[in-house]
């Protein structure tokens, strides 16, 4: 077992996917990408082998935030944007729990943006699954903070004006130790990313591109269509050269003049310069540069996989250490002595 | 020294119970007493080791005033500690601007500390000072309006030069133009004398000057026979890493004392005997409201056998609680300084879900930001303490001043029907008991609870009888451990919203408990199962049930103090207890019957409140708002409650309240 979950009790018996299905009817729209993610998570959980009573899913508001109701673990469906804050209180006081946050692009990046960035910098032991469908679904189709500029929606009949966030860039900028991106329809990839996230001590952010077939259908087709995906998707694997396209015909190199990354056709001359992905690099610079390769409109050159996985001191561990240190230095708290303080006088009856 | 005048005492029985006989002094100042009541001081001439006269007083009000950077709060705190150690009853009123360092020498930059101490039981920091210490012209100008004629004023003459005086609009020196003729002015070159006293310490002029507050403290300590060891010990500990500064401060303190002892300007010193008869037997300490509240929270955690978790965002005047609790990690206390008010309560709520005694601390603007999460806590039915230290509003308002204008926000400030119990402490020391009571309600009924204190209680202090641990209530709770419901087919299940029939509380099943996995949320849930439900009849039932749970909370009956079978009842809540009680004593001493009752529980109200209100011809409700409790009483009991309101950022003055109450009894 990993250090991240070393304090979480193990399941006594072998678990299966159905152990993690609650008795509640799943109420997402037929065809929603959320079904695929739910199945992947329920299918992956037995692999962790944790006592399911020690697993908690906390969500905010939005379509994806109904997720906890469908997991047969402890769960809280909270209020809009606040799941990272609530989960922080739980995880920082209960290190024997495996705490997961389920959120969406509106929940995490708009109303809850502040909590997300602070959870990331603090590095509380949380696994944050950010379902990004680039639209507001539950409120029936307004643009979101990840929607492309000019998007026509109910609230933007002449096109949206705001530039979108790139959640991966944002997370890296917020000092995240673990940042990954995956796609709802690629169960194998999704599961592998979950595995690495679960393994990571501290906050892990997993952006999951998720299709909303009602209000933003096909938003990620460029990454899903077999033909297009070859050119559009850059699959990152730690320690491997960053190549993609038909037969690995494209690669990522560093421009010696600017230090920036760019896509080149692999040739005898460029092959030696193809960047080898190092998810564990201490500096976030290259991971950030990788996150910027994707075109926000066409999604061409979208890296998926683990962009960054670096260990940093974990908030809840540090918090517990301070409690231990305080007891070591001052002894276990004595209420009587505390209340009395140093300056007392006595009134005799 | 002829400032000492008489007035009706703030005594439980309203009688003149002091040992000291009336002296000639009262007669001398009789004319002053016509205009302003300073508070009772009786004196007895006596002699000290030196040839100076010593008089005995039964109570004194001192106000230290200076620039924000002059260390007036520290000076007041030290005098308070000395006074507490000596055994007087006391009550304090720190008063300072929101600016950390407003421009030096200006009126907005004036910071003051008022202390009332006595040989008997007192209730307020006093209306008007008998002694004002003014460190500069701004301090004099800002405070002179509160000082009754005949009072002593000690001024730092070094600051009464052209520029500092011009800054506050003194065209001529008030020390010379006769405008202070009605007072006993003691001109003391505090700065020069401090620098002179410290000339051998090798300090710069500026460094030496900073000790002038200790010189003033030494002088006042001499005047009132305060013990000095505590202050010397305090200074040496505070400046342990800078022994030279420590010794300089001690030297300035002693120089002030010696100045009083030798100079002819201070011909008399005063003794105020310990208030031995005011206190039941026990061990006492001095304590401020925020400290008592912090201790109450720690004690509640210990008595509940639950780890304490505080989620907080710094805000005046609540930050002291965050500071204090963060010092006690050896009690297993976790303090989390969040990114904002919302995250602070969010983290607390998450911790509550995990089985901690969860607390968030804030003030008015923070309460507004936390409202949605309080609503979620109402819906989740988890225990959560929301500590709100009220300050002047609306918006940023007056961050360092007191007010009671968040009662209706606490009562109603959420979407939907979201009832939350409200507990309000009445004095600084009472914050300890109120915190434990709020924890009792939260834990027993699985609900967020407002603990509604205010800036006056938070920063004010008074003696506190330290409780024995075995006097404290047992707050232990039972977490759910297994199924609590049997389905028709005989299957045993856990229903997170199946209630205790007595309290209507739902089970507290914390993560980590096998077999009780469940999901809760802000969406309406089905009674019993807790599953999402949009059923109209179920929603109606759940709304009414949540209300019934809060309405059914057990709170003690309201006690009425009515020895004379009065026709008028004065009813207060929170920090107005001191001034109202002092005013009531004055009325009764003057022969006017009046009944008094004070509410600790604002939601639910005590069961007998309606019956009590109906008993009186007239009900007067003094509040530091525009009538919020009165509004609640009128709505609930159809009673013609009369408001008496003040919203100037300061507590009521006893005399002014007494006048208002007297008028009310005559209408």
Short mmCIF file of C-alpha atoms in Angstrom, two decimals, chain B residues 3-8 36-42 58-59 61 116 127-128 130 586:
data_model
loop_
_atom_site.label_atom_id
_atom_site.label_comp_id
_atom_site.label_asym_id
_atom_site.label_seq_id
_atom_site.Cartn_x
_atom_site.Cartn_y
_atom_site.Cartn_z
CA UNK B 3 -12.86 64.54 42.46
CA UNK B 4 -14.42 61.90 44.62
CA UNK B 5 -18.18 62.23 44.67
CA UNK B 6 -21.03 60.05 45.73
CA UNK B 7 -23.76 58.41 43.78
CA UNK B 8 -26.11 55.50 44.29
CA UNK B 36 -22.46 64.55 36.83
CA UNK B 37 -22.54 61.32 38.64
CA UNK B 38 -19.09 59.88 38.66
CA UNK B 39 -19.78 56.76 40.54
CA UNK B 40 -19.58 56.23 44.21
CA UNK B 41 -16.37 56.81 46.03
CA UNK B 42 -16.23 57.12 49.75
CA UNK B 58 -14.83 52.05 47.66
CA UNK B 59 -14.50 52.34 43.91
CA UNK B 61 -12.75 54.55 37.47
CA UNK B 116 -13.49 50.28 37.09
CA UNK B 127 -19.80 55.65 33.11
CA UNK B 128 -17.31 58.42 33.70
CA UNK B 130 -12.54 59.75 38.10
CA UNK B 586 -29.87 52.57 41.09
#
